[in-house]
Tab-separated table of C-alpha atoms in Angstrom:
chain	number	residue	atom	x	y	z
A	1	MET	CA	-74.410	7.287	51.807
A	2	ALA	CA	-74.520	8.906	48.509
A	3	ILE	CA	-75.872	12.103	49.971
A	4	ILE	CA	-72.815	12.107	52.448
A	5	LEU	CA	-70.250	11.740	49.567
A	6	LEU	CA	-71.870	14.694	47.636
A	7	GLN	CA	-71.735	16.816	50.813
A	8	CYS	CA	-68.016	16.001	51.271
A	9	ARG	CA	-67.219	16.637	47.697
A	10	HIS	CA	-69.052	19.968	47.875
A	11	VAL	CA	-66.884	20.943	51.008
A	12	LEU	CA	-63.700	19.925	49.325
A	13	HIS	CA	-64.554	21.836	46.409
A	14	HIS	CA	-65.424	24.909	48.288
A	15	SER	CA	-62.305	24.597	50.287
A	16	PHE	CA	-60.284	24.169	47.022
A	17	GLN	CA	-61.692	27.312	45.648
A	18	SER	CA	-61.089	29.339	48.756
A	19	VAL	CA	-57.234	28.052	48.675
A	20	LEU	CA	-57.145	29.157	45.137
A	21	VAL	CA	-58.538	32.646	45.809
A	22	ARG	CA	-56.060	33.189	48.788
A	23	THR	CA	-53.171	32.015	46.737
A	24	ALA	CA	-54.049	34.395	43.888
A	25	THR	CA	-54.717	37.079	46.276
A	26	HIS	CA	-51.249	36.631	47.802
A	27	ALA	CA	-49.712	36.428	44.573
A	28	SER	CA	-51.266	39.760	43.413
A	29	TYR	CA	-49.970	41.437	46.719
A	30	SER	CA	-46.549	39.932	46.110
A	31	CYS	CA	-46.544	41.379	42.662
A	32	GLN	CA	-47.722	44.789	43.751
A	33	ALA	CA	-45.029	44.678	46.510
A	34	THR	CA	-42.413	43.940	44.125
A	35	SER	CA	-43.589	46.590	41.722
A	36	PHE	CA	-43.626	49.195	44.372
A	37	ARG	CA	-39.963	48.179	45.316
A	38	THR	CA	-38.867	48.320	41.743
A	39	LEU	CA	-40.345	51.938	41.318
A	40	LEU	CA	-38.651	53.008	44.531
A	41	ALA	CA	-35.444	51.512	43.269
A	42	ASP	CA	-35.846	53.363	39.958
A	43	GLN	CA	-36.632	56.605	41.532
A	44	LYS	CA	-33.634	56.366	43.882
A	45	CYS	CA	-31.452	55.434	40.876
A	46	LYS	CA	-32.807	58.610	38.782
A	47	LYS	CA	-32.055	60.587	41.846
A	48	ASN	CA	-28.546	59.356	42.023
A	49	LEU	CA	-27.993	59.814	38.281
A	50	LEU	CA	-29.159	63.360	38.618
A	51	GLY	CA	-27.024	64.111	41.555
A	52	ASN	CA	-23.873	62.495	39.895
A	53	SER	CA	-24.723	64.407	36.484
A	54	SER	CA	-25.140	67.722	38.488
A	55	PHE	CA	-21.853	66.994	40.357
A	56	GLU	CA	-20.153	66.183	37.048
A	57	LEU	CA	-21.603	69.280	35.260
A	58	ALA	CA	-20.223	71.503	38.087
A	59	LYS	CA	-17.042	69.776	38.155
A	60	PHE	CA	-16.668	70.114	34.525
A	61	ARG	CA	-17.528	73.936	34.748
A	62	SER	CA	-15.143	74.469	37.362
A	63	SER	CA	-12.490	72.494	35.675
A	64	GLY	CA	-13.269	74.539	32.536
A	65	LEU	CA	-12.844	77.851	34.318
A	66	SER	CA	-9.568	76.752	36.126
A	67	THR	CA	-8.363	75.535	32.727
A	68	ASN	CA	-8.938	78.925	31.021
A	69	SER	CA	-7.310	80.668	34.026
A	70	GLN	CA	-4.347	78.341	33.898
A	71	ARG	CA	-4.000	79.052	30.298
A	72	SER	CA	-4.144	82.746	30.590
A	73	LEU	CA	-1.587	82.674	33.166
A	74	SER	CA	0.666	80.178	31.196
A	75	ASN	CA	0.379	82.646	28.297
A	76	LEU	CA	2.112	85.356	30.058
A	77	LYS	CA	5.682	84.193	30.041
A	78	ILE	CA	6.948	87.482	31.088
A	79	LEU	CA	10.724	86.471	31.411
A	80	GLU	CA	10.571	84.802	27.933
A	81	ASN	CA	8.957	88.013	26.503
A	82	LEU	CA	11.557	90.252	27.950
A	83	LYS	CA	14.346	88.100	26.629
A	84	GLN	CA	12.980	88.692	23.007
A	85	LEU	CA	13.204	92.528	23.388
A	86	PRO	CA	16.622	92.646	21.341
A	87	ARG	CA	14.938	90.785	18.565
A	88	SER	CA	12.236	93.507	18.232
A	89	PRO	CA	12.347	95.744	15.222
A	90	ALA	CA	14.137	98.871	15.777
A	91	ALA	CA	11.199	101.012	14.456
A	92	ALA	CA	8.824	99.391	16.946
A	93	LEU	CA	11.171	99.865	19.909
A	94	GLY	CA	12.048	103.467	18.916
A	95	LEU	CA	8.679	104.751	18.443
A	96	GLY	CA	7.495	102.878	21.676
A	97	LEU	CA	10.068	104.626	23.806
A	98	ALA	CA	9.121	107.911	22.084
A	99	GLY	CA	5.593	107.353	23.190
A	100	LEU	CA	6.605	107.113	26.654
A	101	LEU	CA	8.163	110.446	26.876
A	102	PRO	CA	4.832	112.418	27.319
A	103	PHE	CA	4.317	110.287	30.181
A	104	ALA	CA	7.449	110.940	31.745
A	105	CYS	CA	7.701	114.532	31.162
A	106	ALA	CA	4.641	115.369	33.506
A	107	PRO	CA	6.226	114.172	36.803
A	108	TYR	CA	9.752	115.539	35.733
A	109	MET	CA	8.251	118.989	35.202
A	110	MET	CA	6.381	119.021	38.613
A	111	ILE	CA	9.317	117.571	40.644
A	112	SER	CA	11.909	119.984	38.868
A	113	SER	CA	9.517	123.043	39.602
A	114	GLY	CA	8.533	121.965	43.139
A	115	HIS	CA	4.947	122.550	42.460
A	116	PHE	CA	1.954	120.462	41.266
A	117	LEU	CA	0.895	121.624	37.770
A	118	PRO	CA	-2.757	120.681	37.205
A	119	ASP	CA	-2.739	121.546	33.567
A	120	VAL	CA	0.280	119.158	32.899
A	121	ALA	CA	-1.549	116.198	34.787
A	122	LEU	CA	-4.658	116.997	32.720
A	123	TYR	CA	-2.639	116.765	29.534
A	124	GLN	CA	-1.122	113.519	30.724
A	125	SER	CA	-4.596	111.950	31.440
A	126	PHE	CA	-5.637	113.003	27.920
A	127	TYR	CA	-2.598	111.426	26.384
A	128	GLY	CA	-3.131	108.197	28.370
A	129	ALA	CA	-6.799	108.069	27.146
A	130	THR	CA	-5.354	108.310	23.582
A	131	ILE	CA	-2.914	105.443	24.282
A	132	LEU	CA	-5.995	103.414	25.437
A	133	SER	CA	-7.630	104.170	22.056
A	134	PHE	CA	-4.471	103.077	20.207
A	135	LEU	CA	-4.318	99.615	22.196
A	136	GLY	CA	-7.799	98.778	21.363
A	137	GLY	CA	-7.128	99.621	17.648
A	138	VAL	CA	-4.148	97.281	17.805
A	139	ARG	CA	-6.362	94.457	18.975
A	140	TRP	CA	-8.952	95.197	16.214
A	141	GLY	CA	-6.454	95.242	13.523
A	142	PHE	CA	-4.680	92.167	14.746
A	143	THR	CA	-8.030	90.210	14.283
A	144	VAL	CA	-9.074	91.581	10.935
A	145	PRO	CA	-6.491	89.944	8.379
A	146	ALA	CA	-7.215	86.636	6.879
A	147	GLY	CA	-5.132	83.794	8.644
A	148	SER	CA	-4.890	85.610	11.947
A	149	PRO	CA	-4.642	83.388	14.949
A	150	GLN	CA	-7.460	85.307	16.554
A	151	ASN	CA	-10.870	85.467	14.802
A	152	PRO	CA	-12.710	88.872	14.298
A	153	ASP	CA	-15.555	87.674	16.623
A	154	ILE	CA	-17.513	89.453	19.231
A	155	ASN	CA	-15.022	88.704	21.847
A	156	ASN	CA	-12.046	90.241	20.229
A	157	LEU	CA	-13.805	93.142	18.362
A	158	GLY	CA	-16.202	93.792	21.366
A	159	TYR	CA	-12.942	94.030	23.590
A	160	SER	CA	-11.212	96.287	21.220
A	161	VAL	CA	-13.681	99.178	21.654
A	162	LEU	CA	-13.720	99.063	25.377
A	163	PRO	CA	-10.564	100.796	26.090
A	164	GLN	CA	-11.354	103.937	24.366
A	165	ILE	CA	-14.854	103.903	26.045
A	166	TRP	CA	-13.078	103.497	29.494
A	167	GLY	CA	-10.576	106.155	28.798
A	168	CYS	CA	-13.221	108.592	27.713
A	169	SER	CA	-15.299	107.783	30.745
A	170	CYS	CA	-12.421	108.562	32.962
A	171	LEU	CA	-11.814	111.905	31.466
A	172	VAL	CA	-15.447	112.865	31.641
A	173	LEU	CA	-15.784	111.652	35.292
A	174	GLY	CA	-12.540	113.575	36.315
A	175	HIS	CA	-13.941	116.613	34.827
A	176	TYR	CA	-17.435	116.201	36.450
A	177	MET	CA	-15.729	115.670	39.980
A	178	ASP	CA	-13.113	118.317	39.302
A	179	CYS	CA	-10.560	115.770	40.439
A	180	ILE	CA	-7.529	114.998	38.272
A	181	VAL	CA	-6.689	112.001	40.561
A	182	VAL	CA	-9.953	110.114	39.275
A	183	ALA	CA	-8.921	110.562	35.769
A	184	ASN	CA	-5.420	109.417	36.369
A	185	THR	CA	-6.374	106.483	38.392
A	186	GLY	CA	-8.906	105.355	35.749
A	187	VAL	CA	-6.349	105.609	32.994
A	188	THR	CA	-3.716	103.874	35.169
A	189	LEU	CA	-6.260	100.709	35.567
A	190	GLY	CA	-7.017	100.802	32.152
A	191	LEU	CA	-3.633	100.424	31.254
A	192	CYS	CA	-2.973	97.679	33.541
A	193	VAL	CA	-6.008	95.676	32.459
A	194	THR	CA	-5.222	95.889	28.768
A	195	ALA	CA	-1.532	94.923	29.413
A	196	PHE	CA	-2.933	91.787	31.157
A	197	MET	CA	-5.240	90.957	28.303
A	198	ASP	CA	-2.703	91.453	25.611
A	199	LEU	CA	0.107	89.550	27.398
A	200	SER	CA	-2.241	86.594	28.130
A	201	MET	CA	-3.690	86.414	24.636
A	202	PRO	CA	-1.776	83.916	22.236
A	203	GLY	CA	-0.848	85.116	18.738
A	204	TYR	CA	1.083	88.392	19.529
A	205	PRO	CA	4.752	88.037	18.996
A	206	ALA	CA	7.054	87.614	21.970
A	207	TRP	CA	8.867	90.833	21.270
A	208	PHE	CA	5.668	92.817	21.114
A	209	LYS	CA	4.612	91.547	24.476
A	210	GLY	CA	7.989	92.468	25.791
A	211	ILE	CA	7.821	96.031	24.576
A	212	ARG	CA	4.242	96.172	25.776
A	213	LEU	CA	5.090	95.353	29.313
A	214	CYS	CA	8.011	97.628	29.543
A	215	LEU	CA	5.984	100.635	28.168
A	216	THR	CA	2.970	99.840	30.433
A	217	VAL	CA	5.385	99.705	33.434
A	218	GLY	CA	6.827	103.202	32.530
A	219	ALA	CA	3.273	104.705	31.736
A	220	VAL	CA	1.986	103.359	34.970
A	221	LEU	CA	4.876	104.781	37.110
A	222	SER	CA	4.536	108.105	35.472
A	223	LEU	CA	0.996	108.219	36.236
A	224	LEU	CA	1.274	107.179	39.802
A	225	SER	CA	4.150	109.718	40.173
A	226	VAL	CA	1.755	112.650	39.215
A	227	ILE	CA	-0.821	111.407	41.831
A	228	MET	CA	1.845	111.466	44.441
A	229	CYS	CA	2.856	114.972	43.231
A	230	LYS	CA	-0.739	116.053	43.642
A	231	PHE	CA	-0.641	115.407	47.437
A	232	VAL	CA	2.994	115.905	48.428
A	233	LEU	CA	3.820	119.070	46.457
A	234	ALA	CA	0.519	120.754	47.358
A	235	GLU	CA	1.149	120.071	50.983
A	236	GLU	CA	4.710	121.557	50.838
A	237	ARG	CA	3.344	124.629	49.062
A	238	ASN	CA	0.749	124.990	51.825
A	239	MET	CA	3.433	124.463	54.462
A	240	LYS	CA	5.465	127.251	52.939
A	241	SER	CA	2.472	129.608	52.698
A	242	ASN	CA	1.835	128.859	56.367
A	243	GLU	CA	5.228	129.763	57.279
A	244	ASP	CA	5.190	132.889	55.270
A	245	ALA	CA	2.153	134.030	57.022
């Protein structure tokens, strides 16, 4: 009887140990599964955070670009600047209109003579290049004084040297290609771009922007008129020579 009891005790002890081992193994598997699920959830959360941060960064950049463009367009205020023309200094208005005369004289001489004058067109291109240099100097001088609303940083000072480089490049390219249209077109584009930059930049007085706009329109129309004379008057002269022959 004692032997039977010892055997039963041994069997029960062995069964209890096996149950404990199975329970511990199951608990270990459960912990591993939970850890794996937690790791997957963390990775998914990180991916979502990275995706959201990338989206927010792209959104911020696009909003920044759109904000800068909106500010540039809002600073134009063309009608308000034109209304300030009567308040502009007489010296600035008079000298500005006098500086427009060399532009306007070129198409007037060609139309009145009925012939395209290459030398006059070349002189107009040279004068336009000097005006571009003057406009670059205006930006440089505006940023240098202490207390100026625009700082003398690389953006302003770097921009102020670009118009004269552009004007000189247009003259050289027109001479190299033996085509006055290239030089006049380049100078015209330079005047338009510098006008937009000056009108959209805060800090200039409203009367200055009004004068700047009017003089740019007059100069651009004069340059385009010379380009038209290049083709129209030359064709008329060729037609007359063909009729005489």
